[in-house]
Coordinates of C-alpha atoms in Angstrom, one line a residue:
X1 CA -58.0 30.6 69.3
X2 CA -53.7 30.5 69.3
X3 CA -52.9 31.8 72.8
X4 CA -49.4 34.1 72.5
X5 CA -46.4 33.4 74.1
X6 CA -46.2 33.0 78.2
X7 CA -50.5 32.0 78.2
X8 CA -49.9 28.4 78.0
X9 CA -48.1 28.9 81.6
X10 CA -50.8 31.1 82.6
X11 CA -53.6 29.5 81.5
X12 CA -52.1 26.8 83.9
X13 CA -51.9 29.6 86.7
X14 CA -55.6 30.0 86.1
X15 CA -56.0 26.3 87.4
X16 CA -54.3 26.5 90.3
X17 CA -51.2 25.5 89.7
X18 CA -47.9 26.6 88.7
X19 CA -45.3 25.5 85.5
X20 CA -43.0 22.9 86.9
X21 CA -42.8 20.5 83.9
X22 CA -41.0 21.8 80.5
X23 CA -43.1 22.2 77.4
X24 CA -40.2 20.0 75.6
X25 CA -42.7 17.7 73.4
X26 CA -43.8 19.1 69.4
X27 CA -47.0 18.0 68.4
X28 CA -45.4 15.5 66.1
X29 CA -43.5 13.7 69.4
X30 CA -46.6 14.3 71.4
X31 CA -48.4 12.8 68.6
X32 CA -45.9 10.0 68.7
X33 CA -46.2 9.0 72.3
X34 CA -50.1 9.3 72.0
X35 CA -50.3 6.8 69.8
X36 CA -47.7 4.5 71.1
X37 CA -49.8 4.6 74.1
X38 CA -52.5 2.9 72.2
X39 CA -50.6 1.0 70.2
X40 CA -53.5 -0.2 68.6
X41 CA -52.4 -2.4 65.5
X42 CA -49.6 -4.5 68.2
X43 CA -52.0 -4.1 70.9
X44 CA -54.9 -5.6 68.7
X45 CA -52.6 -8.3 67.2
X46 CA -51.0 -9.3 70.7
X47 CA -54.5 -9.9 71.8
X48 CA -56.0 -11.8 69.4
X49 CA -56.5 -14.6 72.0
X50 CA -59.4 -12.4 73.4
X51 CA -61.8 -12.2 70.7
X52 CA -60.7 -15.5 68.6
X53 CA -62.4 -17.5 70.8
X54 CA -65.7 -15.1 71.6
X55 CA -67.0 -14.4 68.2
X56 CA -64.3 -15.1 65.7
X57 CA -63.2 -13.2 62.7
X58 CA -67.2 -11.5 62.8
X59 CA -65.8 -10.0 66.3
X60 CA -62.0 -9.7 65.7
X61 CA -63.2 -7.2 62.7
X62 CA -66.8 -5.6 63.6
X63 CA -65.8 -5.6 67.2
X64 CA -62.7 -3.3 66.2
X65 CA -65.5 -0.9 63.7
X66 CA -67.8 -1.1 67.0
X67 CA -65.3 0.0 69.5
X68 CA -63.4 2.7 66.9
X69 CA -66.7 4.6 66.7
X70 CA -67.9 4.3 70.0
X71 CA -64.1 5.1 71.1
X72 CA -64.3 8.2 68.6
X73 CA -67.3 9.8 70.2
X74 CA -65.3 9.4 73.7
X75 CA -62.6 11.0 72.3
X76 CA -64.5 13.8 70.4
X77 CA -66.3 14.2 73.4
X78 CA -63.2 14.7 76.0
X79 CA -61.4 16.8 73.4
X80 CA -63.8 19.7 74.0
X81 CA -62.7 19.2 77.7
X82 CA -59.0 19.4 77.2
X83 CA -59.6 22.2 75.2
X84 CA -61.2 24.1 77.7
X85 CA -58.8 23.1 80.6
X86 CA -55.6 21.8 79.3
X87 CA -54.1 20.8 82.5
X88 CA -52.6 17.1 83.2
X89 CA -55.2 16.2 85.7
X90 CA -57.7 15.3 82.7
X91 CA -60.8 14.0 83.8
X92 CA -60.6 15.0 87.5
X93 CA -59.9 18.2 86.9
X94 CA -63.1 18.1 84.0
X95 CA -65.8 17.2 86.7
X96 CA -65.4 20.9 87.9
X97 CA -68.2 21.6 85.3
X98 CA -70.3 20.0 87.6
X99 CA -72.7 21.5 90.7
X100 CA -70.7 23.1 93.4
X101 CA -71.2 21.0 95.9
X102 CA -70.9 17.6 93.9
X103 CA -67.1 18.9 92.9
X104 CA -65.4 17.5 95.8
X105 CA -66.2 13.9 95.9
X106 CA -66.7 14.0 91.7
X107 CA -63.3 14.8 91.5
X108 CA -61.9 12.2 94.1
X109 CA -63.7 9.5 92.4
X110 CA -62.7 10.3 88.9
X111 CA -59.1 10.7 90.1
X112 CA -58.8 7.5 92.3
X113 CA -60.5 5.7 88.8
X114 CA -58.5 7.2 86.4
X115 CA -54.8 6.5 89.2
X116 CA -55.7 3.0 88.7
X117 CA -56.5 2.7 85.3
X118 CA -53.6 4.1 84.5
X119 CA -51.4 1.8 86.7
X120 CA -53.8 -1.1 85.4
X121 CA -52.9 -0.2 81.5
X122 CA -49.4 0.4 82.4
X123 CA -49.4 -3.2 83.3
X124 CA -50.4 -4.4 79.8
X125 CA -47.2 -3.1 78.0
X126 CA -45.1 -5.7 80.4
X127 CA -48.0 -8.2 79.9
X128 CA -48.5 -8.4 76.3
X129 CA -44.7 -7.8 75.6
X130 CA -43.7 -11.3 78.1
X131 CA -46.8 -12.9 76.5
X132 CA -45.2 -13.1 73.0
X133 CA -41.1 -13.1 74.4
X134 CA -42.9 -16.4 76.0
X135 CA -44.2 -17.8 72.5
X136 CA -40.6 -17.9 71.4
X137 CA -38.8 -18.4 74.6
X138 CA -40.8 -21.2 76.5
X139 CA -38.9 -21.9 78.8
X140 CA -38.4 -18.7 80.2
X141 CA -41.3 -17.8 83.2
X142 CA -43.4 -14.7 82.1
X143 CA -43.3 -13.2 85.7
X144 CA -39.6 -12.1 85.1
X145 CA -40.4 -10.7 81.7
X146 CA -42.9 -8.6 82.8
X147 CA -40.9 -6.9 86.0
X148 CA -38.0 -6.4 83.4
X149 CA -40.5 -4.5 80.4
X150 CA -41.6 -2.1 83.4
X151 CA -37.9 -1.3 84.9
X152 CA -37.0 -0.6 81.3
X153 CA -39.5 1.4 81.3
X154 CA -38.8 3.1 84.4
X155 CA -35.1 3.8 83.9
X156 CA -36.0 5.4 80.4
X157 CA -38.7 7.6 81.8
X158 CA -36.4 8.5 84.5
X159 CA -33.2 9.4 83.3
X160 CA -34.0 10.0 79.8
X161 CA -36.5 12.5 80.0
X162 CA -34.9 15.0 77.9
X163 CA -34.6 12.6 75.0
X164 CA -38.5 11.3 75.5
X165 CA -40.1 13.6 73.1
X166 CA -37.1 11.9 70.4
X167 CA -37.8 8.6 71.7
X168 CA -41.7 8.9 71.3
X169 CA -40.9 9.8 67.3
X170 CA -39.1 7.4 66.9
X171 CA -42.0 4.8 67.9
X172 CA -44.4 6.5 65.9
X173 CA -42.3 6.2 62.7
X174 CA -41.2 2.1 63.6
X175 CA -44.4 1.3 64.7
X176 CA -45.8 2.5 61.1
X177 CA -42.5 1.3 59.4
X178 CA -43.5 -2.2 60.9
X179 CA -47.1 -1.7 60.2
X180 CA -46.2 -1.7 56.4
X181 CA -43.5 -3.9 56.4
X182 CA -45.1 -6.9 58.0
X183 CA -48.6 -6.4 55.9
X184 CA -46.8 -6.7 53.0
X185 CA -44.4 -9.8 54.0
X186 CA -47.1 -12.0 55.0
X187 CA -49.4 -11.2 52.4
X188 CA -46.0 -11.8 49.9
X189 CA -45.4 -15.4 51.7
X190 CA -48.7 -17.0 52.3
X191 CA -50.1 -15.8 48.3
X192 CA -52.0 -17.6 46.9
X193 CA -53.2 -19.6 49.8
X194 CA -55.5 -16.6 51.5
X195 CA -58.8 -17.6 53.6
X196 CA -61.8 -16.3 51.9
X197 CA -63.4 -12.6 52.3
X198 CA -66.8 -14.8 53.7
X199 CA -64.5 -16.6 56.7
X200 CA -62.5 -12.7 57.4
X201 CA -65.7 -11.1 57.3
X202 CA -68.3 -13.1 58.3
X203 CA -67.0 -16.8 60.5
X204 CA -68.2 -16.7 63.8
X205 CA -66.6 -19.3 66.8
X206 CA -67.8 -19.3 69.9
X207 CA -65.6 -21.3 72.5
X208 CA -66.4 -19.3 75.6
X209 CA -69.8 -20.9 76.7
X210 CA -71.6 -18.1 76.4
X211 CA -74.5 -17.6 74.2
X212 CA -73.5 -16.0 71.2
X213 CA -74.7 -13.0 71.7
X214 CA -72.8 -12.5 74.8
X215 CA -70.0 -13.9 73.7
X216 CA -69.8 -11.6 70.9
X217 CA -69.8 -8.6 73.2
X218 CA -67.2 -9.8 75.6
X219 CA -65.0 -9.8 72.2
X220 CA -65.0 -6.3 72.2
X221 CA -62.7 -5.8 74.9
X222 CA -60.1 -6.5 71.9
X223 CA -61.2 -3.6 70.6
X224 CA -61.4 -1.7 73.8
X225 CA -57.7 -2.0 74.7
X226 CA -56.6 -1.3 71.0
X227 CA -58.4 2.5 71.4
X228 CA -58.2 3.1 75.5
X229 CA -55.8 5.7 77.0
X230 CA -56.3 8.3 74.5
X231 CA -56.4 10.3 77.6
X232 CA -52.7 10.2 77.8
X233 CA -52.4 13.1 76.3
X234 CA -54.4 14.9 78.6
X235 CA -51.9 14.2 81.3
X236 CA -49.3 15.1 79.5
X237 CA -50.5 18.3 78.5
X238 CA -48.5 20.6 80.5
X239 CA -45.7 19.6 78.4
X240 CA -46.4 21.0 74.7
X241 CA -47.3 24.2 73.8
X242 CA -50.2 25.9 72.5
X243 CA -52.1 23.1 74.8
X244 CA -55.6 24.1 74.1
X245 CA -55.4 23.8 70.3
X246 CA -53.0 21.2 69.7
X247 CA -54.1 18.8 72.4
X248 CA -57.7 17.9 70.9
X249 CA -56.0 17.5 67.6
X250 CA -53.5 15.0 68.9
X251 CA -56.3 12.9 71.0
X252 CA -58.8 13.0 68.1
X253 CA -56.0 12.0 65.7
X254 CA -54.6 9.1 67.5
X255 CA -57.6 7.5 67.6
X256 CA -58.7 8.1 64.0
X257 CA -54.9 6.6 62.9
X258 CA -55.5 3.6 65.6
X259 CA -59.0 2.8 64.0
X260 CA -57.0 2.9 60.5
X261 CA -54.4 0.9 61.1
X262 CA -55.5 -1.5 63.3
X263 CA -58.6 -2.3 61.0
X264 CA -56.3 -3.0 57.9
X265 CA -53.8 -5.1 60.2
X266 CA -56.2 -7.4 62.0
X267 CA -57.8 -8.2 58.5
X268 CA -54.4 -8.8 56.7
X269 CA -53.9 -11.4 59.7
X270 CA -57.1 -12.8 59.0
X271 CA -56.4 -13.2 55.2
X272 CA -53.0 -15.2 56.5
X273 CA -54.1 -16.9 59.1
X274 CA -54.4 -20.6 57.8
X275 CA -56.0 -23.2 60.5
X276 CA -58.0 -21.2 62.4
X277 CA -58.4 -24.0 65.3
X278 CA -54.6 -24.1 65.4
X279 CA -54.1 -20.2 66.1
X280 CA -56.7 -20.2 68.6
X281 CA -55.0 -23.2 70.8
X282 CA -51.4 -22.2 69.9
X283 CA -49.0 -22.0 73.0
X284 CA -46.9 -19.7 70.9
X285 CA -49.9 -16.9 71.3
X286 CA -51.8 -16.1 68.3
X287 CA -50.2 -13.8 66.6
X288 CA -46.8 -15.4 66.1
X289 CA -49.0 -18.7 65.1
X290 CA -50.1 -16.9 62.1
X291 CA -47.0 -15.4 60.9
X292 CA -45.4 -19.6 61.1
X293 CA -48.5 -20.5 59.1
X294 CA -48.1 -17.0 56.2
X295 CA -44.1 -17.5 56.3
X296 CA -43.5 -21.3 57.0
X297 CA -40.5 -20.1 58.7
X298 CA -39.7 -20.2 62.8
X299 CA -36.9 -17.0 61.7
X300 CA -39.3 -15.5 59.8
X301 CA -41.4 -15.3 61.9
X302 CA -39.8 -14.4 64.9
X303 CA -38.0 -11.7 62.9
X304 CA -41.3 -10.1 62.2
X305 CA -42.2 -10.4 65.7
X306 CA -39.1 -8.0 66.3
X307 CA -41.7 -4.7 65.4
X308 CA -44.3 -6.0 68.0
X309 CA -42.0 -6.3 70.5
X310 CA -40.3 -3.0 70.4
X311 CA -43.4 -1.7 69.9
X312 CA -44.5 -2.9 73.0
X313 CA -41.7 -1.7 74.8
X314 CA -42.2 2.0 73.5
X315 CA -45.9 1.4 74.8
X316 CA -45.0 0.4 78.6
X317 CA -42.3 4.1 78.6
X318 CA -45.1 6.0 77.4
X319 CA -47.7 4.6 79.4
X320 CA -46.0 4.8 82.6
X321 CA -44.8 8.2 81.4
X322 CA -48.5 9.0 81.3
X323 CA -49.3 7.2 84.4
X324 CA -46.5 9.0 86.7
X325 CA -48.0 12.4 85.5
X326 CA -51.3 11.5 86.5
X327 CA -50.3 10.6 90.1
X328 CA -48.4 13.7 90.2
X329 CA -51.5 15.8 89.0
X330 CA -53.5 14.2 91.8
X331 CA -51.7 14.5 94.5
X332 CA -50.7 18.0 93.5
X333 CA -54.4 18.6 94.7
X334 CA -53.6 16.5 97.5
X335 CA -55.8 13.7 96.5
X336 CA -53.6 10.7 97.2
X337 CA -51.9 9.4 100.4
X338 CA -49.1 11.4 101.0
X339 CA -49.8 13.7 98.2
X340 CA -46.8 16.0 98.9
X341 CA -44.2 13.1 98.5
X342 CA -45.6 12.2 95.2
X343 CA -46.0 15.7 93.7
X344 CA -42.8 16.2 93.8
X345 CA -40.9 17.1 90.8
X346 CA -37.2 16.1 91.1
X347 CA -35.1 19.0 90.6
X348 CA -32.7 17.3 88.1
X349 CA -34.2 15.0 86.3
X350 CA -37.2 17.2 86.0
X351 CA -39.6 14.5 86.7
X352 CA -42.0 12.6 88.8
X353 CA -39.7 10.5 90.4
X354 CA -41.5 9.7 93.0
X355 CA -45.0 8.7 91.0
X356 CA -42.3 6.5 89.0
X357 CA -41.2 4.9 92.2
X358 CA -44.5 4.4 92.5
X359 CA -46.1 3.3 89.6
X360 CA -43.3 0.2 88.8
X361 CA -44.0 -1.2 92.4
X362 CA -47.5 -1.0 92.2
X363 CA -47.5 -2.5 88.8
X364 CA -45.0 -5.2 90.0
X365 CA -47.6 -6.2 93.5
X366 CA -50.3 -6.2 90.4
X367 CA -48.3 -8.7 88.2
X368 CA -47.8 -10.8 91.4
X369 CA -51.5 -10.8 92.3
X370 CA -52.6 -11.5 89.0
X371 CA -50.3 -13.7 86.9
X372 CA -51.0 -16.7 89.4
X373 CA -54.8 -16.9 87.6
X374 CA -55.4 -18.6 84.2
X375 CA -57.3 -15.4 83.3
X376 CA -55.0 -12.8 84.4
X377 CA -55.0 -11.8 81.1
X378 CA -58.3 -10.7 80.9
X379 CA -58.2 -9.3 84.1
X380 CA -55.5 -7.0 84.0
X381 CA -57.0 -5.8 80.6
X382 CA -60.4 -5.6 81.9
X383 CA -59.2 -3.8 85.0
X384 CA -57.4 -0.8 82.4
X385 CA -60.2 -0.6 79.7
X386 CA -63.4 -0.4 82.5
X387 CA -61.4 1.8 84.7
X388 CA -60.7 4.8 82.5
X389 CA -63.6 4.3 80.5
X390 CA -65.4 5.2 84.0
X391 CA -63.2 8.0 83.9
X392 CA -63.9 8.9 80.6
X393 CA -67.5 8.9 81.3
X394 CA -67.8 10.9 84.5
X395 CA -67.0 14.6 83.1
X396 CA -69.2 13.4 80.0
X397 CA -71.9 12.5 81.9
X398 CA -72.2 15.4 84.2
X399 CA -71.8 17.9 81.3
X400 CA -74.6 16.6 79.9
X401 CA -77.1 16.1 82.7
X402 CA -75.7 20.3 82.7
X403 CA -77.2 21.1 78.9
X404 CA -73.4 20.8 77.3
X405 CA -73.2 24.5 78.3
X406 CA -71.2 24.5 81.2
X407 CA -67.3 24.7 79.2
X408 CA -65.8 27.9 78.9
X409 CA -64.9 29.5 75.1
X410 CA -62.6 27.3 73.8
X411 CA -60.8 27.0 70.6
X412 CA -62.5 23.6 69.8
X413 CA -66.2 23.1 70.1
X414 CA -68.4 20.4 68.5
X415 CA -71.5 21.6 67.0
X416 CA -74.6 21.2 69.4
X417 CA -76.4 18.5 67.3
X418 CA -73.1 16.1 66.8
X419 CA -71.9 17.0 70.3
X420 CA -74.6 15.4 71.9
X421 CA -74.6 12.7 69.1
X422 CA -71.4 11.6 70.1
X423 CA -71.4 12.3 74.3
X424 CA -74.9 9.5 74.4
X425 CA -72.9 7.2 72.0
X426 CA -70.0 7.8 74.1
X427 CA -71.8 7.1 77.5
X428 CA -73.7 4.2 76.1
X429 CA -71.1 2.1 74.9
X430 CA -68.8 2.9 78.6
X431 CA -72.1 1.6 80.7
X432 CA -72.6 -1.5 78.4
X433 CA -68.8 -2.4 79.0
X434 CA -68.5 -1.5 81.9
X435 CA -70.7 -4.4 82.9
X436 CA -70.0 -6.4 80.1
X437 CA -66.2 -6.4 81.1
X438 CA -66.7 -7.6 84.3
X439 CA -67.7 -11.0 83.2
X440 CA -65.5 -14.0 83.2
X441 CA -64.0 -15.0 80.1
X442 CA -65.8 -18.4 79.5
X443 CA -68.5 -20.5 81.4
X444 CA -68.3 -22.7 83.8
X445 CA -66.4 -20.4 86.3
X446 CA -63.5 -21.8 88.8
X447 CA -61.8 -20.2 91.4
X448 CA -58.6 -19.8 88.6
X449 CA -60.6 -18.5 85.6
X450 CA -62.9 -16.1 87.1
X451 CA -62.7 -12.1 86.2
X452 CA -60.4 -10.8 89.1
X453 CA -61.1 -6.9 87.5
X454 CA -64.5 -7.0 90.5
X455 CA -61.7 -7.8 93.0
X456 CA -59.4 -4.8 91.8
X457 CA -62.3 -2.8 92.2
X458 CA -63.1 -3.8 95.4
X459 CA -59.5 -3.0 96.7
X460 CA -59.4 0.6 94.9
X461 CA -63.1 1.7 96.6
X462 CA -62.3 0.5 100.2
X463 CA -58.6 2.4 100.1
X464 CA -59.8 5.7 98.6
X465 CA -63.0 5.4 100.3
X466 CA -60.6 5.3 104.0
X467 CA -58.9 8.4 102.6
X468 CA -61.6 10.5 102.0
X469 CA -62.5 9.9 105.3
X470 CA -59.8 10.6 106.7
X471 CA -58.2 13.0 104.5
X472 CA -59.7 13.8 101.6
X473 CA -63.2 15.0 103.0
X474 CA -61.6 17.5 105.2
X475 CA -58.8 18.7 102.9
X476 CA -60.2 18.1 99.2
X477 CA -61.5 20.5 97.5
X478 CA -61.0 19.7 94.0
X479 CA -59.6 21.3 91.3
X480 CA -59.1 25.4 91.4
X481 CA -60.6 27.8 88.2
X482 CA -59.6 31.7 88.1
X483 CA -62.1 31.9 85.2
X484 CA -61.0 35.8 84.8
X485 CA -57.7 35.0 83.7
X486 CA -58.8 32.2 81.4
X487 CA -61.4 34.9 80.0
X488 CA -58.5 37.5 80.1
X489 CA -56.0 35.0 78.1
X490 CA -58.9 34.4 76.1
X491 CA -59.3 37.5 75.2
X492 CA -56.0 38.6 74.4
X493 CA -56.0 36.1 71.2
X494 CA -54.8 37.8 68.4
X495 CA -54.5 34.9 65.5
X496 CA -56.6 34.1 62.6
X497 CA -57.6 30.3 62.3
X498 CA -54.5 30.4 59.3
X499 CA -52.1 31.5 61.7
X500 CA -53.2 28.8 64.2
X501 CA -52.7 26.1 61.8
X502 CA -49.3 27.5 60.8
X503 CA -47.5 27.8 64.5
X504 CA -48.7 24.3 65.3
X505 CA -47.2 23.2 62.2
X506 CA -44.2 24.6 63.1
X507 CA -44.4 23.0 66.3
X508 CA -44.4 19.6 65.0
X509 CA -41.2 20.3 63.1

């Protein structure tokens, strides 16, 4: 169903709220800064040290085919959401398919969960990005590369708004560009000296302590930060037309194009690698490990960690992008403290300054929490992937304990048998890790190397739960539905499905 021109700010209307962000993102941009989000082939590469030493090559490669699908049927399943309700609040907003009374405190959960997820991943762009800077630049302390990736990424996001939808191209096309380029150079430099298809495929190494098993399954959070945040553009929503049609396209998409890549990049590494030991205890990280041993070259090397890097960089603007207009969507409906401060839209700039403000310090107090642990790594990571996976799950789960029949007419809608297919798959795989992720990294536990993600949890319940009694019970009231006027913009759709196609087309251009 194409909605014609003036719906998209009146199908927001119908939700409550009015059009105070500009529709200045195409699909191809919007496209762009989806998947820089989840920059999955970087991502995956910059965190090889996760699943190297819990599982090997067996779960660098069927952990990513494990999490792809699983991360498919989440996507697949949320799409149908954002179809329906294409407003930046995502999964808060979502939980409005549930029973009347339930909305409330459904909503303020899954919009303190998804907050914090999003100020948790928008700490892995600085993280990642200092972890390799540090692998060329020893001597250098992490902690300063990781404030200066986020105010980068702060002073882009808010002075350079207008030029975001060029900027988020522009990664899409260099993160490809140095998908290709890089495959093709190591693969070049190490030939003939390749490890075998049985040792890419199928060596397993288990340094963790773990049973095997176990150890196997804690590799997946690899996986799980290469696919997670899909939901960005859901929170970006408001600005790109024709929402409801173009926005499950894009989140589907993004994830089919991580899967892709990512899978073909983690097993050219593999095929390069060389000394598998010597990877796994390099102080240069991984990654930039394996292009010395495909390259024999320190330049070479470095020069091919040039696309990572920037990569990374585009990921931290677009996340926090992504982050700012999901504390502006929540306190909009005045779930946060001081929720009209930070729904505020600066009349300038034409941004969330304020959620900006607000997302770099907070992100900066997490780095300086975190980075004193020898598994802050794993924690920060742990704390993004379980957090908006519980987000992810919340509107899934309640739709179905509903029948699936609780969404509006929608332009896209999954057939009954695969929809329910893919919401258990979907719902399965977020309660396994959920647990899963909260483990420590390896056996036996000290103070230093213990999983701090239960910790971040802990802080997130006891301050939301004070302002929901203090605020939020009295005030909340979740997210607003004029389902006449979504019915009425329904029915004013005048497009056949070739028509569609063609105006978002045209959109990308």
């Amino acid at each position: 169903m194409k909605q014609i021109q003036g719906d998209d700010d009146a199908q927001l209307a119908a939700m409550g709220h009015k059009a105070e962000l500009n529709r200045n993102f195409s699909m191809l941009s919007m496209l762009g800064l989806a998947f820089a989000i989840l920059n999955s082939w970087t991502a995956l590469s910059a965190s090889l040290n996760l699943s190297l030493p819990s599982g090997g090559p067996v779960s660098v490669v069927w952990g990513l085919v494990t999490a792809g699908i699983c991360n498919l049927s989440i996507a697949a399943s949320l799409a149908e959401f954002l179809s329906a309700y294409p407003t930046a609040g995502g999964q808060y907003h979502w939980v409005a398919v549930s029973w009347e009374n339930w909305i409330p405190i459904l909503s303020w959960v899954t919009g303190w969960v998804n907050v914090s997820g999003w100020l948790a991943l928008t700490a892995t762009g600085g993280l990642l990005g200092s972890n390799l800077i540090i692998g060329i630049i020893s001597l250098l302390h992490p902690f300063l590369l990781y404030i200066a990736y986020n105010i980068a990424g702060f002073f882009v996001n808010a002075f350079m708004n207008s030029a975001l939808p060029l900027a988020t191209k522009g990664a899409f096309i260099w993160s490809l560009t140095g998908f290709v380029v890089i495959s093709i150079t190591v693969l070049a430099c190490a030939s003939p000296n390749y490890s075998s298809g049985k040792f890419v495929f199928g060596d397993f190494i288990n340094q963790t302590g773990w049973p095997d098993g176990l150890s196997w399954l804690l590799g997946l959070l690899q996986g799980g930060l290469g696919l997670t945040g899909f939901d960005g553009v859901a929170h970006m929503i408001e600005e790109i037309p024709n929402p409801s049609i173009v926005g499950p396209r894009i989140m589907i998409g993004c994830v089919v194009i991580g899967i892709s890549t990512g899978f073909i990049f983690l097993v050219v590494l593999l095929f390069v690698a060389g000394d598998i030991d010597l990877v796994i205890s390099s102080t240069a990280t991984p990654l930039l490990q394996i292009f010395k041993n495909a390259t024999n070259s320190n330049a070479g090397s470095i020069c091919l960690l040039m696309f990572p890097l920037v990569c990374i960089l585009f990921a931290t603007i677009t996340i926090m992008t992504t982050s700012s207009r999901m504390i502006y969507a929540f306190a909009r409906d005045g779930g946060l403290p001081a929720s009209p401060f930070f729904s505020t839209i600066h009349p300038k700039l034409k941004v969330p300054l304020n959620g900006l403000y607000l997302t770099n310090f907070l992100v900066i107090v997490f780095g300086c929490i975190f980075l004193g642990s020898s598994s802050a790594f794993n924690a920060i990571i742990s704390s993004s992937v379980v957090m908006l996976d519980i987000s992810y799950g919340i509107p899934i789960a309640v739709n179905c304990l509903r029948g699936r029949n609780m969404l509006p007419e929608r332009p896209f809608v999954l057939p009954s048998a695969l929809g329910w297919i893919a919401n258990i798959i979907a719902l399965s795989y977020i309660s396994l890790t959920t647990v899963l992720f909260l483990f420590p990294p390896g056996i036996p536990v000290t103070g230093s190397s213990m999983n701090y993600c239960v910790a971040a949890f802990g802080i997130i319940f006891i301050v939301s739960a004070l302002q929901w009694v203090f605020d939020g019970r009295k005030n909340f009231t979740g997210p607003r539905f004029d389902e006449n006027v979504l019915a009425e913009i329904d029915g004013r759709s005048t497009y056949s499905l070739e028509q569609q196609t063609e105006q978002a087309v045209s959109h990308s251009k």
